[in-house]
PDB file of C-alpha atoms in Angstrom:
ATOM      1  CA  MET A   1      32.579-195.301  76.058  1.00 53.00           C
ATOM      2  CA  ASP A   2      33.123-193.814  72.771  1.00 64.00           C
ATOM      3  CA  ILE A   3      29.704-192.332  72.782  1.00 71.00           C
ATOM      4  CA  ALA A   4      30.270-190.847  76.112  1.00 72.00           C
ATOM      5  CA  LEU A   5      33.556-189.389  74.883  1.00 71.00           C
ATOM      6  CA  LEU A   6      31.787-188.026  71.811  1.00 72.00           C
ATOM      7  CA  HIS A   7      29.144-186.539  74.036  1.00 71.00           C
ATOM      8  CA  GLU A   8      31.786-184.873  76.129  1.00 75.00           C
ATOM      9  CA  LYS A   9      33.585-183.426  73.072  1.00 75.00           C
ATOM     10  CA  ARG A  10      30.338-182.349  71.600  1.00 74.00           C
ATOM     11  CA  THR A  11      29.518-180.583  74.894  1.00 78.00           C
ATOM     12  CA  ALA A  12      33.057-179.084  75.091  1.00 77.00           C
ATOM     13  CA  LEU A  13      32.573-178.033  71.604  1.00 77.00           C
ATOM     14  CA  GLY A  14      29.107-176.475  72.104  1.00 76.00           C
ATOM     15  CA  GLU A  15      30.545-174.534  75.175  1.00 77.00           C
ATOM     16  CA  ARG A  16      33.489-173.330  73.133  1.00 76.00           C
ATOM     17  CA  LEU A  17      31.035-172.187  70.453  1.00 78.00           C
ATOM     18  CA  GLU A  18      29.073-170.406  73.046  1.00 79.00           C
ATOM     19  CA  GLU A  19      32.318-168.866  74.373  1.00 80.00           C
ATOM     20  CA  LEU A  20      33.217-167.855  70.905  1.00 81.00           C
ATOM     21  CA  GLY A  21      29.813-166.336  70.241  1.00 78.00           C
ATOM     22  CA  GLU A  22      29.985-164.343  73.482  1.00 80.00           C
ATOM     23  CA  GLU A  23      33.344-163.115  72.544  1.00 81.00           C
ATOM     24  CA  ALA A  24      32.169-162.263  69.232  1.00 80.00           C
ATOM     25  CA  GLU A  25      29.142-160.500  70.665  1.00 81.00           C
ATOM     26  CA  GLN A  26      31.635-158.577  72.937  1.00 82.00           C
ATOM     27  CA  ARG A  27      33.770-157.628  70.286  1.00 80.00           C
ATOM     28  CA  PHE A  28      30.919-156.602  68.066  1.00 81.00           C
ATOM     29  CA  THR A  29      29.599-154.549  70.863  1.00 83.00           C
ATOM     30  CA  VAL A  30      33.049-152.932  71.406  1.00 80.00           C
ATOM     31  CA  VAL A  31      33.349-152.376  67.548  1.00 79.00           C
ATOM     32  CA  SER A  32      29.895-150.832  67.577  1.00 80.00           C
ATOM     33  CA  THR A  33      30.592-148.591  70.372  1.00 83.00           C
ATOM     34  CA  ALA A  34      33.793-147.512  68.673  1.00 80.00           C
ATOM     35  CA  LEU A  35      32.075-146.928  65.489  1.00 81.00           C
ATOM     36  CA  GLU A  36      29.265-144.872  67.286  1.00 81.00           C
ATOM     37  CA  SER A  37      32.148-142.979  68.871  1.00 81.00           C
ATOM     38  CA  LEU A  38      33.740-142.317  65.469  1.00 81.00           C
ATOM     39  CA  GLN A  39      30.473-141.285  64.018  1.00 79.00           C
ATOM     40  CA  ASN A  40      29.785-138.867  66.943  1.00 78.00           C
ATOM     41  CA  THR A  41      33.442-137.552  66.659  1.00 80.00           C
ATOM     42  CA  ALA A  42      32.974-137.088  62.938  1.00 76.00           C
ATOM     43  CA  SER A  43      29.588-135.444  63.279  1.00 76.00           C
ATOM     44  CA  SER A  44      31.165-133.190  65.889  1.00 76.00           C
ATOM     45  CA  ALA A  45      34.072-132.307  63.705  1.00 73.00           C
ATOM     46  CA  GLY A  46      31.384-131.742  60.876  1.00 72.00           C
ATOM     47  CA  GLU A  47      29.534-129.378  63.064  1.00 74.00           C
ATOM     48  CA  THR A  48      32.895-127.806  64.227  1.00 76.00           C
ATOM     49  CA  VAL A  49      33.894-127.301  60.489  1.00 73.00           C
ATOM     50  CA  ASP A  50      30.316-125.857  59.667  1.00 73.00           C
ATOM     51  CA  GLY A  51      30.863-123.481  62.816  1.00 71.00           C
ATOM     52  CA  TYR A  52      34.069-122.463  61.357  1.00 74.00           C
ATOM     53  CA  GLU A  53      32.724-121.951  57.924  1.00 76.00           C
ATOM     54  CA  ALA A  54      29.909-119.667  59.550  1.00 77.00           C
ATOM     55  CA  ARG A  55      32.435-117.768  61.543  1.00 77.00           C
ATOM     56  CA  VAL A  56      34.509-117.224  58.727  1.00 77.00           C
ATOM     57  CA  ASP A  57      31.644-116.071  56.709  1.00 80.00           C
ATOM     58  CA  THR A  58      30.505-113.832  59.217  1.00 82.00           C
ATOM     59  CA  VAL A  59      34.095-112.420  59.524  1.00 79.00           C
ATOM     60  CA  VAL A  60      34.174-111.797  55.917  1.00 82.00           C
ATOM     61  CA  ASP A  61      30.953-110.227  55.900  1.00 82.00           C
ATOM     62  CA  ASN A  62      31.705-108.084  58.763  1.00 83.00           C
ATOM     63  CA  GLY A  63      35.212-107.136  57.242  1.00 81.00           C
ATOM     64  CA  THR A  64      33.534-106.326  53.766  1.00 85.00           C
ATOM     65  CA  LYS A  65      30.958-104.173  55.620  1.00 86.00           C
ATOM     66  CA  ARG A  66      33.790-102.449  57.444  1.00 84.00           C
ATOM     67  CA  ILE A  67      35.846-101.882  54.579  1.00 86.00           C
ATOM     68  CA  ASN A  68      32.778-100.309  52.659  1.00 86.00           C
ATOM     69  CA  GLU A  69      32.161 -98.266  55.629  1.00 86.00           C
ATOM     70  CA  LEU A  70      35.671 -97.039  55.842  1.00 85.00           C
ATOM     71  CA  GLU A  71      35.771 -96.265  52.231  1.00 86.00           C
ATOM     72  CA  SER A  72      32.549 -94.365  52.378  1.00 88.00           C
ATOM     73  CA  THR A  73      33.795 -92.443  55.501  1.00 88.00           C
ATOM     74  CA  ASN A  74      37.104 -91.871  53.584  1.00 87.00           C
ATOM     75  CA  THR A  75      35.359 -90.804  50.633  1.00 88.00           C
ATOM     76  CA  LYS A  76      33.071 -88.350  52.581  1.00 88.00           C
ATOM     77  CA  ASN A  77      36.133 -86.962  54.623  1.00 88.00           C
ATOM     78  CA  TYR A  78      38.203 -86.426  51.464  1.00 87.00           C
ATOM     79  CA  THR A  79      35.210 -84.697  49.675  1.00 88.00           C
ATOM     80  CA  ALA A  80      34.634 -82.426  52.647  1.00 88.00           C
ATOM     81  CA  TRP A  81      38.476 -81.767  53.084  1.00 87.00           C
ATOM     82  CA  GLN A  82      38.883 -80.993  49.217  1.00 86.00           C
ATOM     83  CA  GLN A  83      35.813 -78.633  49.453  1.00 87.00           C
ATOM     84  CA  ALA A  84      37.457 -76.960  52.467  1.00 86.00           C
ATOM     85  CA  GLN A  85      40.672 -76.482  50.722  1.00 84.00           C
ATOM     86  CA  GLY A  86      38.884 -75.153  47.523  1.00 83.00           C
ATOM     87  CA  GLU A  87      37.037 -72.771  49.527  1.00 85.00           C
ATOM     88  CA  ARG A  88      40.053 -71.693  51.604  1.00 84.00           C
ATOM     89  CA  PHE A  89      42.045 -71.577  48.303  1.00 82.00           C
ATOM     90  CA  ASP A  90      39.216 -69.270  46.773  1.00 82.00           C
ATOM     91  CA  GLU A  91      39.287 -67.042  50.048  1.00 84.00           C
ATOM     92  CA  ASP A  92      43.248 -66.639  50.025  1.00 82.00           C
ATOM     93  CA  PHE A  93      43.450 -66.190  46.094  1.00 79.00           C
ATOM     94  CA  ALA A  94      40.366 -63.878  45.935  1.00 82.00           C
ATOM     95  CA  PRO A  95      42.574 -60.691  46.493  1.00 85.00           C
ATOM     96  CA  PHE A  96      44.974 -61.701  43.741  1.00 82.00           C
ATOM     97  CA  LYS A  97      42.318 -62.733  41.393  1.00 81.00           C
ATOM     98  CA  ALA A  98      40.683 -59.205  41.699  1.00 84.00           C
ATOM     99  CA  ALA A  99      43.770 -57.571  41.228  1.00 86.00           C
ATOM    100  CA  ILE A 100      44.564 -59.671  38.114  1.00 87.00           C
ATOM    101  CA  GLU A 101      41.169 -59.076  36.759  1.00 87.00           C
ATOM    102  CA  GLN A 102      41.597 -55.204  37.273  1.00 88.00           C
ATOM    103  CA  LYS A 103      45.227 -55.422  35.713  1.00 88.00           C
ATOM    104  CA  LEU A 104      43.492 -57.359  32.614  1.00 89.00           C
ATOM    105  CA  GLN A 105      40.701 -54.805  32.322  1.00 89.00           C
ATOM    106  CA  GLU A 106      43.228 -51.930  32.481  1.00 89.00           C
ATOM    107  CA  ALA A 107      45.430 -53.886  29.838  1.00 90.00           C
ATOM    108  CA  ASP A 108      42.284 -54.380  27.684  1.00 90.00           C
ATOM    109  CA  GLY A 109      41.577 -50.658  27.832  1.00 89.00           C
ATOM    110  CA  THR A 110      45.130 -49.786  27.013  1.00 90.00           C
ATOM    111  CA  LEU A 111      45.148 -52.300  24.195  1.00 90.00           C
ATOM    112  CA  GLN A 112      41.727 -50.629  22.861  1.00 90.00           C
ATOM    113  CA  ARG A 113      43.278 -47.098  23.141  1.00 89.00           C
ATOM    114  CA  LEU A 114      46.444 -48.347  21.391  1.00 90.00           C
ATOM    115  CA  ARG A 115      44.400 -49.881  18.596  1.00 86.00           C
ATOM    116  CA  GLU A 116      42.447 -46.767  18.289  1.00 84.00           C
ATOM    117  CA  THR A 117      45.422 -44.745  18.288  1.00 86.00           C
ATOM    118  CA  ASN A 118      47.083 -47.043  15.714  1.00 83.00           C
ATOM    119  CA  LYS A 119      43.946 -46.492  13.483  1.00 77.00           C
ATOM    120  CA  GLU A 120      44.052 -42.684  13.969  1.00 77.00           C
ATOM    121  CA  TYR A 121      47.709 -42.969  12.903  1.00 78.00           C
ATOM    122  CA  GLU A 122      47.098 -45.094   9.960  1.00 74.00           C
ATOM    123  CA  THR A 123      44.270 -42.876   8.943  1.00 72.00           C
ATOM    124  CA  LEU A 124      46.460 -39.795   9.258  1.00 74.00           C
ATOM    125  CA  THR A 125      49.430 -41.437   7.466  1.00 76.00           C
ATOM    126  CA  ALA A 126      47.254 -42.439   4.619  1.00 72.00           C
ATOM    127  CA  ALA A 127      45.709 -38.994   4.484  1.00 72.00           C
ATOM    128  CA  ALA A 128      49.041 -37.348   4.437  1.00 77.00           C
ATOM    129  CA  ALA A 129      50.406 -39.856   1.782  1.00 74.00           C
ATOM    130  CA  ALA A 130      47.165 -39.324  -0.313  1.00 74.00           C
ATOM    131  CA  ASN A 131      47.636 -35.620   0.140  1.00 79.00           C
ATOM    132  CA  THR A 132      51.328 -35.744  -0.987  1.00 80.00           C
ATOM    133  CA  LEU A 133      50.554 -37.779  -3.998  1.00 76.00           C
ATOM    134  CA  ALA A 134      47.545 -35.522  -4.790  1.00 78.00           C
ATOM    135  CA  HIS A 135      50.127 -32.473  -4.684  1.00 82.00           C
ATOM    136  CA  SER A 136      52.344 -34.306  -7.045  1.00 82.00           C
ATOM    137  CA  PHE A 137      49.536 -35.110  -9.480  1.00 79.00           C
ATOM    138  CA  SER A 138      48.450 -31.763  -9.067  1.00 82.00           C
ATOM    139  CA  ARG A 139      51.758 -30.375 -10.130  1.00 85.00           C
ATOM    140  CA  GLU A 140      51.944 -32.814 -12.938  1.00 83.00           C
ATOM    141  CA  ALA A 141      48.724 -32.102 -14.300  1.00 83.00           C
ATOM    142  CA  LEU A 142      49.192 -28.426 -14.286  1.00 86.00           C
ATOM    143  CA  THR A 143      52.710 -28.827 -15.882  1.00 88.00           C
ATOM    144  CA  THR A 144      51.456 -31.241 -18.588  1.00 87.00           C
ATOM    145  CA  ARG A 145      48.510 -29.050 -19.198  1.00 85.00           C
ATOM    146  CA  VAL A 146      50.607 -25.794 -19.662  1.00 88.00           C
ATOM    147  CA  VAL A 147      52.951 -27.750 -21.749  1.00 87.00           C
ATOM    148  CA  GLY A 148      50.019 -29.170 -23.931  1.00 85.00           C
ATOM    149  CA  LEU A 149      48.598 -25.574 -24.295  1.00 86.00           C
ATOM    150  CA  CYS A 150      51.971 -24.243 -25.361  1.00 89.00           C
ATOM    151  CA  LEU A 151      52.301 -26.998 -27.864  1.00 86.00           C
ATOM    152  CA  TYR A 152      48.772 -25.985 -29.086  1.00 84.00           C
ATOM    153  CA  GLY A 153      50.003 -22.361 -29.549  1.00 86.00           C
ATOM    154  CA  LEU A 154      53.119 -23.247 -31.072  1.00 86.00           C
ATOM    155  CA  GLY A 155      51.293 -25.473 -33.507  1.00 82.00           C
ATOM    156  CA  PHE A 156      48.891 -22.557 -34.235  1.00 84.00           C
ATOM    157  CA  VAL A 157      51.969 -20.199 -34.802  1.00 85.00           C
ATOM    158  CA  LEU A 158      53.486 -22.807 -37.036  1.00 81.00           C
ATOM    159  CA  LEU A 159      50.244 -23.042 -39.190  1.00 80.00           C
ATOM    160  CA  CYS A 160      50.357 -19.250 -39.417  1.00 82.00           C
ATOM    161  CA  THR A 161      53.819 -19.329 -40.409  1.00 79.00           C
ATOM    162  CA  ALA A 162      53.038 -21.932 -43.044  1.00 75.00           C
ATOM    163  CA  ALA A 163      50.213 -19.743 -44.381  1.00 76.00           C
ATOM    164  CA  VAL A 164      52.404 -16.574 -44.474  1.00 75.00           C
ATOM    165  CA  PRO A 165      54.651 -17.580 -47.680  1.00 69.00           C
ATOM    166  CA  LEU A 166      51.439 -18.603 -49.479  1.00 69.00           C
ATOM    167  CA  ILE A 167      49.683 -15.436 -48.779  1.00 72.00           C
ATOM    168  CA  LEU A 168      52.636 -13.253 -49.690  1.00 70.00           C
ATOM    169  CA  LEU A 169      53.028 -15.384 -52.949  1.00 64.00           C
ATOM    170  CA  LEU A 170      49.275 -14.410 -53.625  1.00 64.00           C
ATOM    171  CA  THR A 171      49.689 -10.936 -53.008  1.00 67.00           C
ATOM    172  CA  GLN A 172      53.005 -10.468 -54.911  1.00 62.00           C
ATOM    173  CA  PRO A 173      52.335  -8.817 -58.288  1.00 61.00           C
ATOM    174  CA  VAL A 174      53.316 -11.077 -61.297  1.00 54.00           C
ATOM    175  CA  LYS A 175      56.011  -9.566 -63.716  1.00 56.00           C
ATOM    176  CA  GLU A 176      56.320 -10.637 -67.413  1.00 52.00           C
ATOM    177  CA  GLY A 177      58.952 -13.274 -68.117  1.00 50.00           C
ATOM    178  CA  ALA A 178      59.141 -14.398 -64.586  1.00 51.00           C
ATOM    179  CA  GLY A 179      57.297 -17.594 -64.749  1.00 54.00           C
ATOM    180  CA  GLU A 180      60.281 -19.938 -63.985  1.00 58.00           C
ATOM    181  CA  ALA A 181      61.448 -17.797 -61.163  1.00 62.00           C
ATOM    182  CA  LEU A 182      57.931 -17.553 -59.832  1.00 66.00           C
ATOM    183  CA  TRP A 183      57.539 -21.437 -60.103  1.00 71.00           C
ATOM    184  CA  ALA A 184      60.753 -21.672 -58.136  1.00 72.00           C
ATOM    185  CA  THR A 185      59.739 -19.143 -55.639  1.00 72.00           C
ATOM    186  CA  PHE A 186      56.349 -21.191 -55.260  1.00 71.00           C
ATOM    187  CA  ALA A 187      58.058 -24.319 -54.725  1.00 74.00           C
ATOM    188  CA  VAL A 188      60.397 -22.929 -51.948  1.00 74.00           C
ATOM    189  CA  ARG A 189      57.588 -21.360 -50.177  1.00 73.00           C
ATOM    190  CA  ALA A 190      55.311 -24.424 -50.471  1.00 75.00           C
ATOM    191  CA  ALA A 191      58.185 -26.414 -49.215  1.00 78.00           C
ATOM    192  CA  ILE A 192      58.490 -24.178 -46.233  1.00 78.00           C
ATOM    193  CA  GLY A 193      54.678 -24.119 -45.726  1.00 75.00           C
ATOM    194  CA  ALA A 194      54.730 -28.063 -45.898  1.00 78.00           C
ATOM    195  CA  LEU A 195      57.497 -28.230 -43.219  1.00 80.00           C
ATOM    196  CA  ALA A 196      55.753 -25.721 -41.048  1.00 77.00           C
ATOM    197  CA  ALA A 197      52.378 -27.592 -41.589  1.00 78.00           C
ATOM    198  CA  SER A 198      54.202 -30.864 -40.500  1.00 81.00           C
ATOM    199  CA  ALA A 199      55.929 -29.239 -37.404  1.00 81.00           C
ATOM    200  CA  ALA A 200      52.342 -27.845 -36.484  1.00 80.00           C
ATOM    201  CA  THR A 201      50.778 -31.205 -36.749  1.00 84.00           C
ATOM    202  CA  VAL A 202      53.484 -32.758 -34.527  1.00 84.00           C
ATOM    203  CA  ALA A 203      53.259 -29.942 -32.041  1.00 83.00           C
ATOM    204  CA  ILE A 204      49.396 -30.236 -31.901  1.00 83.00           C
ATOM    205  CA  ARG A 205      49.405 -33.949 -31.513  1.00 86.00           C
ATOM    206  CA  LEU A 206      52.032 -33.695 -28.628  1.00 86.00           C
ATOM    207  CA  GLY A 207      49.832 -30.887 -27.322  1.00 83.00           C
ATOM    208  CA  SER A 208      46.720 -33.080 -27.290  1.00 85.00           C
ATOM    209  CA  ARG A 209      48.779 -35.976 -25.667  1.00 87.00           C
ATOM    210  CA  PHE A 210      49.974 -33.705 -22.751  1.00 87.00           C
ATOM    211  CA  VAL A 211      46.551 -32.275 -22.339  1.00 85.00           C
ATOM    212  CA  SER A 212      44.954 -35.650 -22.190  1.00 86.00           C
ATOM    213  CA  SER A 213      47.816 -36.682 -19.830  1.00 84.00           C
ATOM    214  CA  GLY A 214      47.122 -33.598 -17.517  1.00 84.00           C
ATOM    215  CA  GLN A 215      43.436 -34.552 -17.348  1.00 84.00           C
ATOM    216  CA  ASP A 216      44.318 -38.123 -16.311  1.00 82.00           C
ATOM    217  CA  SER A 217      46.634 -36.612 -13.452  1.00 81.00           C
ATOM    218  CA  LYS A 218      43.721 -34.215 -12.378  1.00 82.00           C
ATOM    219  CA  ARG A 219      41.354 -37.170 -12.185  1.00 80.00           C
ATOM    220  CA  THR A 220      43.988 -39.175 -10.214  1.00 78.00           C
ATOM    221  CA  GLU A 221      44.491 -36.103  -7.809  1.00 78.00           C
ATOM    222  CA  LEU A 222      40.632 -35.876  -7.376  1.00 78.00           C
ATOM    223  CA  GLU A 223      40.438 -39.686  -6.626  1.00 76.00           C
ATOM    224  CA  LEU A 224      43.183 -39.347  -4.047  1.00 74.00           C
ATOM    225  CA  ARG A 225      41.425 -36.323  -2.271  1.00 75.00           C
ATOM    226  CA  ALA A 226      38.270 -38.050  -2.326  1.00 72.00           C
ATOM    227  CA  PHE A 227      39.645 -41.355  -0.675  1.00 68.00           C
ATOM    228  CA  GLY A 228      39.578 -39.924   2.941  1.00 64.00           C
ATOM    229  CA  PRO A 229      36.001 -38.323   3.008  1.00 62.00           C
ATOM    230  CA  PHE A 230      34.305 -41.312   1.027  1.00 62.00           C
ATOM    231  CA  LEU A 231      36.098 -44.167   2.762  1.00 61.00           C
ATOM    232  CA  ALA A 232      35.906 -42.738   6.393  1.00 58.00           C
ATOM    233  CA  ASN A 233      32.813 -44.879   7.105  1.00 60.00           C
ATOM    234  CA  VAL A 234      33.444 -47.818   5.039  1.00 60.00           C
ATOM    235  CA  ASP A 235      34.517 -51.124   6.382  1.00 62.00           C
ATOM    236  CA  LYS A 236      38.220 -51.732   6.630  1.00 64.00           C
ATOM    237  CA  SER A 237      38.375 -54.656   4.172  1.00 65.00           C
ATOM    238  CA  GLU A 238      36.242 -52.891   1.688  1.00 67.00           C
ATOM    239  CA  SER A 239      38.422 -49.573   2.106  1.00 64.00           C
ATOM    240  CA  ASP A 240      41.686 -51.708   1.539  1.00 66.00           C
ATOM    241  CA  THR A 241      40.249 -53.217  -1.418  1.00 73.00           C
ATOM    242  CA  ALA A 242      39.337 -49.973  -2.973  1.00 67.00           C
ATOM    243  CA  ARG A 243      42.851 -48.622  -2.171  1.00 66.00           C
ATOM    244  CA  LEU A 244      44.507 -51.749  -3.751  1.00 69.00           C
ATOM    245  CA  GLU A 245      42.205 -51.267  -6.753  1.00 72.00           C
ATOM    246  CA  PHE A 246      43.278 -47.657  -7.083  1.00 67.00           C
ATOM    247  CA  VAL A 247      46.873 -48.423  -6.711  1.00 66.00           C
ATOM    248  CA  ASP A 248      46.778 -51.271  -9.267  1.00 67.00           C
ATOM    249  CA  ARG A 249      44.886 -48.796 -11.695  1.00 65.00           C
ATOM    250  CA  ALA A 250      47.148 -45.793 -11.041  1.00 62.00           C
ATOM    251  CA  PHE A 251      50.336 -47.542 -10.805  1.00 62.00           C
ATOM    252  CA  GLY A 252      50.173 -50.875 -12.090  1.00 58.00           C
ATOM    253  CA  PRO A 253      51.124 -51.924 -15.694  1.00 56.00           C
ATOM    254  CA  ARG A 254      49.121 -50.193 -18.198  1.00 53.00           C
ATOM    255  CA  ALA A 255      47.720 -51.863 -21.235  1.00 48.00           C
ATOM    256  CA  ILE A 256      49.599 -50.563 -24.457  1.00 47.00           C
ATOM    257  CA  ASP A 257      47.030 -48.515 -26.620  1.00 49.00           C
ATOM    258  CA  ASP A 258      46.463 -50.044 -29.782  1.00 47.00           C
ATOM    259  CA  ARG A 259      46.582 -46.708 -31.544  1.00 47.00           C
ATOM    260  CA  HIS A 260      49.073 -45.493 -33.965  1.00 47.00           C
ATOM    261  CA  ASP A 261      49.793 -41.679 -34.936  1.00 45.00           C
ATOM    262  CA  GLU A 262      48.614 -40.856 -38.239  1.00 44.00           C
ATOM    263  CA  ALA A 263      51.896 -40.545 -40.635  1.00 41.00           C
ATOM    264  CA  ILE A 264      52.974 -36.894 -40.981  1.00 41.00           C
ATOM    265  CA  PRO A 265      51.887 -35.733 -44.300  1.00 43.00           C
ATOM    266  CA  VAL A 266      55.242 -35.137 -46.042  1.00 43.00           C
ATOM    267  CA  SER A 267      54.323 -36.714 -49.391  1.00 45.00           C
ATOM    268  CA  THR A 268      53.399 -33.090 -50.456  1.00 43.00           C
ATOM    269  CA  PHE A 269      56.798 -31.861 -49.371  1.00 45.00           C
ATOM    270  CA  SER A 270      58.508 -34.686 -51.258  1.00 49.00           C
ATOM    271  CA  GLN A 271      56.618 -33.620 -54.475  1.00 47.00           C
ATOM    272  CA  ILE A 272      57.562 -29.805 -54.008  1.00 44.00           C
ATOM    273  CA  LEU A 273      61.331 -30.964 -53.759  1.00 47.00           C
ATOM    274  CA  ALA A 274      61.006 -33.051 -56.776  1.00 52.00           C
ATOM    275  CA  ALA A 275      59.550 -29.955 -58.747  1.00 47.00           C
ATOM    276  CA  VAL A 276      62.255 -27.804 -57.412  1.00 45.00           C
ATOM    277  CA  THR A 277      64.856 -30.065 -58.533  1.00 51.00           C
ATOM    278  CA  LYS A 278      63.294 -30.190 -61.975  1.00 50.00           C
ATOM    279  CA  LEU A 279      63.144 -26.369 -62.232  1.00 44.00           C
ATOM    280  CA  ILE A 280      66.809 -26.110 -60.963  1.00 44.00           C
ATOM    281  CA  GLY A 281      67.947 -28.791 -63.698  1.00 49.00           C
ATOM    282  CA  ARG A 282      66.306 -26.498 -66.491  1.00 46.00           C
TER     283      ARG A 282
END
């Protein structure tokens, strides 16, 4: 009885195990089916995502190409528009440009004529100034030379005047007992001759100075008169340099001559005065 009960329990347990196995197989089947469905769904979702990515890439590529095409088209259109506007501007501005160029040429011609006129005016002014200065130096040269020659004549007259008392003394007959009076007369006439000789020396030296000054003035006059002809075809800078050198030489500070006039010989006159004093004292 116990064994039969055990067999029944064993049979019931086996049946229960078979039921559990079948139930487990059913659940496994359901789970496997669900897993396959999920895998299929995941694969489909992956394919969908890949499709979206491909579509996005395609859209991006197409957009980039479109943008590039638009940029190229806009650039070409802008270049064509700019060129057309430039041509239109040139066409519209051409008359004004021609008028401006004509006015500019006329202004250049007028400026050139003004420069030539100014150059001629400067040349004429320089020539007139040089002529005026030349006349001044000519008058100065003539005046100083005349004064110098007059002083030469005065010196010659004074020399002759100094020689006259001595000649008269030599031609005067000598009287007996008139030695002291003769010596006094000789001393006075010698003093007069010495004074006249000294004055003649001064006059001759002054005449020499005036004649030399007249020669310098005449040379300056000739230089001024020669400036126009000789500097007409010379470059302006060289001509200006020559004029500046001339002005510096003619009107600039002159070096002090290291020359001294010789002393007027008055020692003889002093000796004669001393002799006259001695004679008067006797």
